[in-house]
Amino acid sequence: MTVLNSAAPAHVSPLKVTPASPLFLREDEIRRGIELLYFGYTAMIRGADAILEAQGLGRAHHRALYFVARRPGLSVGELIGLLGITKQSLGRVLNDLSGRALVEQKVGTSDRRQRLLFLTPSGAALEARLFTELERSMARAYGEAGQQAVTGFWAVLMGLVPPDGRAQVEALQGQG
Amino acid sequence: MTVLNSAAPAHVSPLKVTPASPLFLREDEIRRGIELLYFGYTAMIRGADAILEAQGLGRAHHRALYFVARRPGLSVGELIGLLGITKQSLGRVLNDLSGRALVEQKVGTSDRRQRLLFLTPSGAALEARLFTELERSMARAYGEAGQQAVTGFWAVLMGLVPPDGRAQVEALQGQG
DNA sequence: GCAGATAAGTCAACATGACTGTCCTTAATT
DNA sequence: AATTAAGGACAGTCATGTTGACTTATCTGC
């Protein structure tokens, strides 16, 4: 039961996918989703590893850089919330990043206890290089699968996020 | 631009998703995919952590158990290939699992150098409990998003896997 | 039959990135 | 003025990955 995806752009060879059956909650189809999510996620993040290693940084640094790039001026506490790690764990990462002058911290305006995080120019340059790697994988996958598939991809992933976490994800994407 | 997904089953409240725009390769839509993949993946695997912790096991043990359950009788080398880790890393995990009598190893039939991996009854019981947790997340997400979205979800994820790795993923799902 | 390749196991040392717990400073809230 | 909250720092631990080196058993090609 393999078909061609008619929504794929004409300039790329369309990706053959087995469509979900009407019984798409069967164990086999659940396992297919689990496995594709695992392999797809690891394939995407692996793309940036070489750049990170050349800088002496790890994936934890990448995640922090990513979110600071996405939401310049977010507070340490907000970043802890997004990453789901402890203050102590993030502390080491942030110390590495400020020691290398990739991230800087400014005192909060409305609440002076907060430290707001920003990328330095060199931090922004590194994040851009890392993003380009992720983008390459993601753009290829989007292109092969087609616009309609992308909507489905988002819908299932958003469904995986527990309802009380969805607002946080949407907020990240709200104003660009 | 938020619409209801008409493919969602009638018995659940349909998940609102922002559909991909015709310009679905813009940076914002790429970032949306990166973020949803990150949050969706971590949300799914987090579900099993409590069970694992109660057994004194970690996520590495879970991954090994999962693939042995999925492909009983696979060799150590095949499992190393699926997990993308070294023999030494897997060795420790496998020692833990056989020490707890969750996995057993049998000498290969066609090649007696190989050790083929199987779950014991208690290993199968544990894997089933862990799977139920993942399934709960995934089935909810499938149900909210609808059958058509699931096909798109699979297509994009398969597109993320580099072409030379796709056969391995398909093989895992080939004969059930 | 033998040489070399392959599958697997093991030991050691080390890196990364989490965790807990505790203590401290500073600033906001009440 | 007292309490709470945001953040930083130090210490110790754990889980999970890495290299590298060595061993054993078995298979394969000549």
Coordinates of C-alpha atoms (C1' of nucleotides) in Angstrom, one line a residue:
Chain A
M1 CA 0.0 0.0 0.0
T2 CA 2.5 2.6 -1.1
V3 CA 1.4 5.7 -3.0
L4 CA 3.0 8.8 -4.3
N5 CA 2.3 12.0 -2.5
S6 CA 0.6 14.3 -5.0
A7 CA 1.2 17.4 -2.9
A8 CA 5.0 17.3 -3.3
P9 CA 6.4 20.1 -5.5
A10 CA 7.2 19.0 -9.0
H11 CA 10.9 19.9 -8.8
V12 CA 11.7 17.2 -6.3
S13 CA 11.1 13.5 -6.5
P14 CA 8.1 12.9 -4.4
L15 CA 8.6 10.9 -1.2
K16 CA 6.8 7.5 -1.2
V17 CA 4.9 7.1 2.0
T18 CA 2.6 4.4 3.3
P19 CA -0.6 6.3 4.2
A20 CA -2.2 5.8 7.5
S21 CA -5.0 3.3 7.3
P22 CA -8.5 3.9 8.7
L23 CA -7.3 1.7 11.6
F24 CA -4.6 4.2 12.3
L25 CA -4.7 3.6 16.1
R26 CA -3.5 0.0 15.7
E27 CA -0.3 -0.9 17.6
D28 CA 1.7 -1.1 14.4
E29 CA 0.8 2.4 13.4
I30 CA 1.5 3.7 16.8
R31 CA 4.9 2.0 16.8
R32 CA 5.6 3.5 13.3
G33 CA 5.0 6.9 14.7
I34 CA 7.2 6.3 17.8
E35 CA 10.0 5.1 15.6
L36 CA 9.8 7.8 12.9
L37 CA 9.7 10.4 15.7
Y38 CA 12.8 8.9 17.2
F39 CA 14.8 8.5 14.0
G40 CA 13.6 11.8 12.6
Y41 CA 14.4 13.8 15.7
T42 CA 17.8 12.3 16.1
A43 CA 18.6 12.7 12.4
M44 CA 17.7 16.4 12.5
I45 CA 19.8 17.3 15.6
R46 CA 22.8 15.3 14.5
G47 CA 23.3 17.7 11.6
A48 CA 24.6 20.4 13.8
D49 CA 27.0 18.2 15.9
A50 CA 30.1 18.8 13.8
I51 CA 29.8 22.6 14.1
L52 CA 29.2 22.3 17.8
E53 CA 32.2 20.0 18.3
A54 CA 34.5 22.4 16.5
Q55 CA 33.5 25.1 19.0
G56 CA 33.8 22.8 22.0
L57 CA 30.1 23.0 22.7
G58 CA 27.5 20.4 23.1
R59 CA 23.8 20.0 22.3
A60 CA 22.8 21.6 25.6
H61 CA 24.5 24.8 24.4
H62 CA 22.8 24.6 21.1
R63 CA 19.3 24.4 22.7
A64 CA 20.0 27.4 24.8
L65 CA 21.4 29.4 21.9
Y66 CA 18.4 28.4 19.8
F67 CA 15.8 29.7 22.3
V68 CA 17.7 32.9 23.0
A69 CA 17.9 33.5 19.2
R70 CA 14.2 32.8 19.0
R71 CA 13.2 35.0 21.9
P72 CA 15.8 37.6 22.5
G73 CA 15.5 39.1 25.9
L74 CA 13.9 36.1 27.5
S75 CA 14.7 35.7 31.2
V76 CA 16.7 32.9 32.7
G77 CA 13.6 31.5 34.4
E78 CA 11.7 31.4 31.1
L79 CA 14.6 29.6 29.5
I80 CA 14.6 27.1 32.3
G81 CA 10.9 26.5 31.7
L82 CA 11.4 25.9 28.0
L83 CA 14.3 23.5 28.4
G84 CA 12.8 21.7 31.3
I85 CA 16.0 21.5 33.3
T86 CA 17.2 22.9 36.6
K87 CA 18.8 26.2 37.3
Q88 CA 22.1 24.5 38.1
S89 CA 22.2 22.6 34.9
L90 CA 21.4 25.7 32.9
G91 CA 23.9 27.7 34.9
R92 CA 26.9 25.8 33.6
V93 CA 25.7 26.1 30.0
L94 CA 25.1 29.8 30.4
N95 CA 28.5 30.4 32.0
D96 CA 30.1 28.6 29.0
L97 CA 28.2 30.8 26.6
S98 CA 28.9 34.1 28.3
G99 CA 32.5 33.1 28.8
R100 CA 32.8 32.7 25.1
A101 CA 31.0 35.9 24.5
L102 CA 28.2 34.3 22.7
V103 CA 25.4 35.4 25.0
E104 CA 25.1 38.4 27.2
Q105 CA 22.8 39.2 30.1
K106 CA 21.1 42.5 30.9
V107 CA 19.3 43.4 34.0
G108 CA 15.6 43.3 33.6
T109 CA 13.7 46.5 33.1
S110 CA 10.4 45.8 34.8
D111 CA 11.9 43.4 37.3
R112 CA 15.5 44.1 38.1
R113 CA 16.1 40.7 39.6
Q114 CA 15.8 39.1 36.2
R115 CA 18.6 38.6 33.8
L116 CA 17.5 39.0 30.2
L117 CA 19.4 37.0 27.7
F118 CA 20.6 38.2 24.3
L119 CA 23.0 36.9 21.7
T120 CA 26.1 38.8 20.9
P121 CA 27.0 39.3 17.2
S122 CA 29.2 36.3 17.3
G123 CA 26.6 34.3 19.1
A124 CA 24.1 35.3 16.5
A125 CA 26.5 34.2 13.8
L126 CA 27.0 30.8 15.4
E127 CA 23.3 30.3 15.9
A128 CA 22.7 31.2 12.3
R129 CA 25.2 28.5 11.1
L130 CA 23.6 25.9 13.4
F131 CA 20.1 26.9 12.2
T132 CA 21.2 26.5 8.6
E133 CA 22.1 22.9 9.4
L134 CA 18.7 22.2 10.9
E135 CA 16.9 24.1 8.2
R136 CA 18.6 22.0 5.5
S137 CA 17.1 18.8 7.0
M138 CA 13.8 20.3 7.7
A139 CA 13.4 22.1 4.4
R140 CA 14.2 18.9 2.5
A141 CA 11.7 17.0 4.5
Y142 CA 9.0 19.6 4.0
G143 CA 9.7 19.8 0.3
E144 CA 9.6 16.1 -0.2
A145 CA 6.4 15.7 1.8
G146 CA 4.5 18.7 0.6
Q147 CA 2.5 21.5 2.2
Q148 CA -0.4 19.4 3.3
A149 CA 1.8 16.9 5.0
V150 CA 3.5 19.7 6.9
T151 CA 0.2 20.7 8.4
G152 CA -0.4 17.1 9.5
F153 CA 3.1 16.9 10.9
W154 CA 2.4 20.0 13.1
A155 CA -1.0 18.8 14.1
V156 CA 0.3 15.5 15.4
L157 CA 3.2 17.0 17.2
M158 CA 1.1 19.6 18.8
G159 CA -1.2 16.8 20.0
L160 CA 1.8 15.1 21.7
V161 CA 2.3 18.2 23.8
P162 CA 0.2 18.0 26.9
P163 CA -2.6 20.6 26.7
D164 CA -1.1 22.7 29.5
G165 CA 2.1 23.1 27.6
R166 CA 0.6 24.1 24.3
A167 CA 0.3 27.7 25.1
Q168 CA 4.0 27.9 25.8
V169 CA 4.8 26.5 22.4
E170 CA 2.4 28.8 20.6
A171 CA 3.7 31.8 22.4
L172 CA 7.2 31.0 21.2
Q173 CA 5.8 31.2 17.7
G174 CA 3.4 34.0 18.2
Q175 CA 5.1 37.2 17.2
G176 CA 7.8 35.7 15.0
Chain B
M1 CA -5.3 31.8 10.4
T2 CA -6.5 29.0 12.6
V3 CA -8.9 26.4 11.3
L4 CA -10.5 23.2 12.5
N5 CA -9.1 20.0 11.2
S6 CA -12.0 18.4 9.5
A7 CA -10.4 14.9 9.5
A8 CA -10.5 14.6 13.2
P9 CA -12.9 11.9 14.5
A10 CA -16.2 13.3 15.8
H11 CA -15.8 11.9 19.3
V12 CA -12.9 14.0 20.2
S13 CA -12.6 17.8 20.2
P14 CA -10.6 18.6 17.0
L15 CA -7.2 20.1 17.5
K16 CA -6.9 23.6 16.2
V17 CA -3.8 23.9 14.0
T18 CA -2.4 26.7 12.0
P19 CA -2.0 25.1 8.5
A20 CA 1.2 25.4 6.6
S21 CA 1.1 28.4 4.2
P22 CA 2.0 28.1 0.5
L23 CA 5.3 29.6 1.6
F24 CA 5.9 26.7 3.9
L25 CA 9.7 26.9 3.6
R26 CA 10.0 30.3 5.2
E27 CA 12.2 30.5 8.3
D28 CA 9.3 30.8 10.6
E29 CA 7.7 27.6 9.4
I30 CA 11.0 25.8 9.6
R31 CA 11.4 27.0 13.2
R32 CA 7.9 25.9 14.0
G33 CA 8.8 22.4 12.8
I34 CA 12.0 22.3 14.8
E35 CA 10.3 23.4 17.9
L36 CA 7.3 21.1 17.6
L37 CA 9.6 18.2 16.9
Y38 CA 11.6 19.0 20.0
F39 CA 8.6 19.5 22.3
G40 CA 6.7 16.6 20.9
Y41 CA 9.5 14.2 21.1
T42 CA 10.4 15.1 24.7
A43 CA 6.8 15.1 25.8
M44 CA 6.3 11.6 24.4
I45 CA 9.4 10.0 26.0
R46 CA 8.9 11.8 29.3
G47 CA 5.7 9.7 29.8
A48 CA 7.7 6.5 30.6
D49 CA 10.2 8.1 32.9
A50 CA 8.3 7.3 36.2
I51 CA 8.1 3.6 35.4
L52 CA 11.7 3.5 34.4
E53 CA 12.8 5.3 37.5
A54 CA 10.8 2.8 39.7
Q55 CA 12.9 0.0 38.1
G56 CA 16.2 1.8 38.5
L57 CA 16.5 2.0 34.7
G58 CA 17.0 4.9 32.3
R59 CA 16.0 5.9 28.9
A60 CA 18.9 4.1 27.3
H61 CA 17.5 0.8 28.8
H62 CA 14.1 1.7 27.4
R63 CA 15.4 2.2 23.9
A64 CA 17.1 -1.2 24.0
L65 CA 14.0 -2.9 25.4
Y66 CA 11.9 -1.2 22.8
F67 CA 13.8 -2.5 19.8
V68 CA 14.3 -6.0 21.2
A69 CA 10.5 -6.1 21.6
R70 CA 10.0 -4.8 18.1
R71 CA 12.5 -7.2 16.5
P72 CA 12.9 -10.3 18.8
G73 CA 16.0 -12.2 17.9
L74 CA 17.9 -9.2 16.5
S75 CA 21.7 -9.4 16.9
V76 CA 23.8 -7.1 19.1
G77 CA 25.3 -5.5 16.0
E78 CA 21.9 -4.7 14.6
L79 CA 20.8 -3.1 17.8
I80 CA 24.0 -1.0 17.9
G81 CA 23.2 0.1 14.3
L82 CA 19.6 1.1 15.3
L83 CA 20.7 3.0 18.4
G84 CA 23.7 4.6 16.8
I85 CA 25.9 4.1 19.9
T86 CA 29.0 2.1 20.5
K87 CA 29.4 -1.5 21.5
Q88 CA 30.8 -0.4 24.9
S89 CA 27.8 1.9 25.6
L90 CA 25.3 -0.8 24.7
G91 CA 27.3 -3.4 26.6
R92 CA 26.6 -1.7 29.9
V93 CA 22.9 -1.3 29.1
L94 CA 22.6 -5.0 28.0
N95 CA 24.4 -6.2 31.2
D96 CA 21.9 -4.3 33.3
L97 CA 19.0 -5.8 31.4
S98 CA 20.3 -9.4 31.5
G99 CA 21.3 -8.9 35.2
R100 CA 17.7 -8.1 35.9
A101 CA 16.5 -11.0 33.7
L102 CA 14.6 -8.7 31.3
V103 CA 16.6 -9.7 28.2
E104 CA 18.2 -13.0 27.3
Q105 CA 20.8 -13.8 24.7
K106 CA 21.0 -16.9 22.5
V107 CA 23.7 -18.0 20.2
G108 CA 23.0 -17.2 16.6
T109 CA 21.9 -20.1 14.4
S110 CA 23.4 -19.2 11.1
D111 CA 26.3 -17.4 12.7
R112 CA 27.4 -18.7 16.1
R113 CA 29.4 -15.6 16.8
Q114 CA 26.2 -13.6 17.0
R115 CA 24.2 -13.1 20.2
L116 CA 20.5 -12.8 19.4
L117 CA 18.4 -10.8 21.8
F118 CA 15.0 -11.8 23.2
L119 CA 12.8 -10.4 26.0
T120 CA 12.1 -12.7 28.9
P121 CA 8.5 -12.8 30.1
S122 CA 9.2 -10.1 32.7
G123 CA 11.1 -8.1 30.1
A124 CA 8.1 -8.3 27.8
A125 CA 5.8 -7.3 30.6
L126 CA 7.9 -4.2 31.4
E127 CA 8.2 -3.3 27.8
A128 CA 4.4 -3.5 27.5
R129 CA 3.9 -1.2 30.4
L130 CA 6.3 1.3 28.9
F131 CA 4.8 1.0 25.5
T132 CA 1.3 1.7 26.9
E133 CA 2.7 5.0 28.2
L134 CA 4.0 6.0 24.8
E135 CA 0.9 4.7 23.1
R136 CA -1.3 6.9 25.3
S137 CA 0.5 10.1 24.1
M138 CA 0.7 9.0 20.5
A139 CA -2.9 7.7 20.2
R140 CA -4.2 10.9 21.7
A141 CA -2.2 12.9 19.2
Y142 CA -3.3 10.7 16.3
G143 CA -6.9 10.9 17.3
E144 CA -6.9 14.7 17.7
A145 CA -5.1 15.3 14.5
G146 CA -6.9 12.8 12.3
Q147 CA -5.9 10.1 9.8
Q148 CA -4.8 12.4 7.1
A149 CA -2.5 14.3 9.4
V150 CA -0.9 11.1 10.5
T151 CA 0.1 10.4 7.0
G152 CA 1.7 13.8 6.7
F153 CA 3.4 13.3 10.1
W154 CA 5.0 10.1 8.8
A155 CA 6.0 11.7 5.5
V156 CA 7.8 14.6 7.0
L157 CA 9.6 12.5 9.5
M158 CA 10.7 10.0 6.9
G159 CA 12.0 12.9 4.9
L160 CA 14.1 13.9 7.8
V161 CA 15.9 10.6 7.8
P162 CA 18.8 10.6 5.4
P163 CA 18.0 8.5 2.3
D164 CA 20.6 5.9 3.2
G165 CA 18.9 5.3 6.6
R166 CA 15.3 5.0 5.3
A167 CA 15.6 1.3 4.4
Q168 CA 16.5 0.5 8.0
V169 CA 13.5 2.3 9.3
E170 CA 11.2 0.6 6.8
A171 CA 12.7 -2.8 7.6
L172 CA 11.9 -2.3 11.2
Q173 CA 8.3 -1.9 10.2
G174 CA 8.2 -4.4 7.4
Q175 CA 6.9 -7.6 8.8
G176 CA 5.1 -6.3 11.9
Chain C
dG1 C1' 44.0 -26.0 7.2
dC2 C1' 45.3 -21.6 8.0
dA3 C1' 45.2 -16.4 7.9
dG4 C1' 42.7 -12.7 8.4
dA5 C1' 38.2 -10.6 9.1
dT6 C1' 34.2 -10.2 12.0
dA7 C1' 30.9 -10.4 16.3
dA8 C1' 30.9 -9.8 20.7
dG9 C1' 32.6 -8.9 25.5
dT10 C1' 35.5 -6.4 28.8
dC11 C1' 38.4 -3.0 31.2
dA12 C1' 39.9 1.7 31.8
dA13 C1' 39.7 6.5 31.4
dC14 C1' 37.1 10.4 30.3
dA15 C1' 33.3 14.0 28.7
dT16 C1' 28.7 15.7 28.8
dG17 C1' 24.7 17.0 30.8
dA18 C1' 21.5 15.9 33.8
dC19 C1' 20.3 15.7 39.0
dT20 C1' 20.0 17.0 44.4
dG21 C1' 21.1 19.9 48.1
dT22 C1' 22.8 24.0 50.2
dC23 C1' 24.0 28.7 50.7
dC24 C1' 24.2 33.4 49.2
dT25 C1' 22.9 38.0 47.1
dT26 C1' 19.7 41.1 45.4
dA27 C1' 15.3 42.9 44.5
dA28 C1' 10.4 42.7 44.8
dT29 C1' 6.2 42.1 47.4
dT30 C1' 3.4 42.4 51.4
Chain D
dA1 C1' 10.6 44.9 58.3
dA2 C1' 9.8 40.3 56.9
dT3 C1' 9.0 37.2 53.3
dT4 C1' 9.3 35.7 48.7
dA5 C1' 11.3 35.3 44.3
dA6 C1' 15.2 35.4 40.7
dG7 C1' 19.4 34.2 40.0
dG8 C1' 24.3 32.6 41.0
dA9 C1' 27.7 29.5 43.0
dC10 C1' 29.7 25.2 45.0
dA11 C1' 29.7 20.3 45.9
dG12 C1' 28.7 15.7 44.9
dT13 C1' 26.4 12.2 42.2
dC14 C1' 24.4 9.7 38.3
dA15 C1' 23.3 8.3 33.5
dT16 C1' 25.0 7.8 29.2
dG17 C1' 27.8 8.6 25.9
dT18 C1' 32.9 8.5 24.0
dT19 C1' 38.1 6.3 22.7
dG20 C1' 41.3 2.9 22.9
dA21 C1' 43.2 -1.6 23.8
dC22 C1' 42.7 -6.3 24.4
dT23 C1' 40.5 -11.1 24.3
dT24 C1' 37.7 -14.9 22.6
dA25 C1' 35.1 -17.4 19.4
dT26 C1' 33.7 -18.0 14.9
dC27 C1' 33.4 -17.4 10.0
dT28 C1' 35.3 -16.8 5.2
dG29 C1' 38.5 -17.0 1.5
dC30 C1' 42.6 -18.9 -0.3

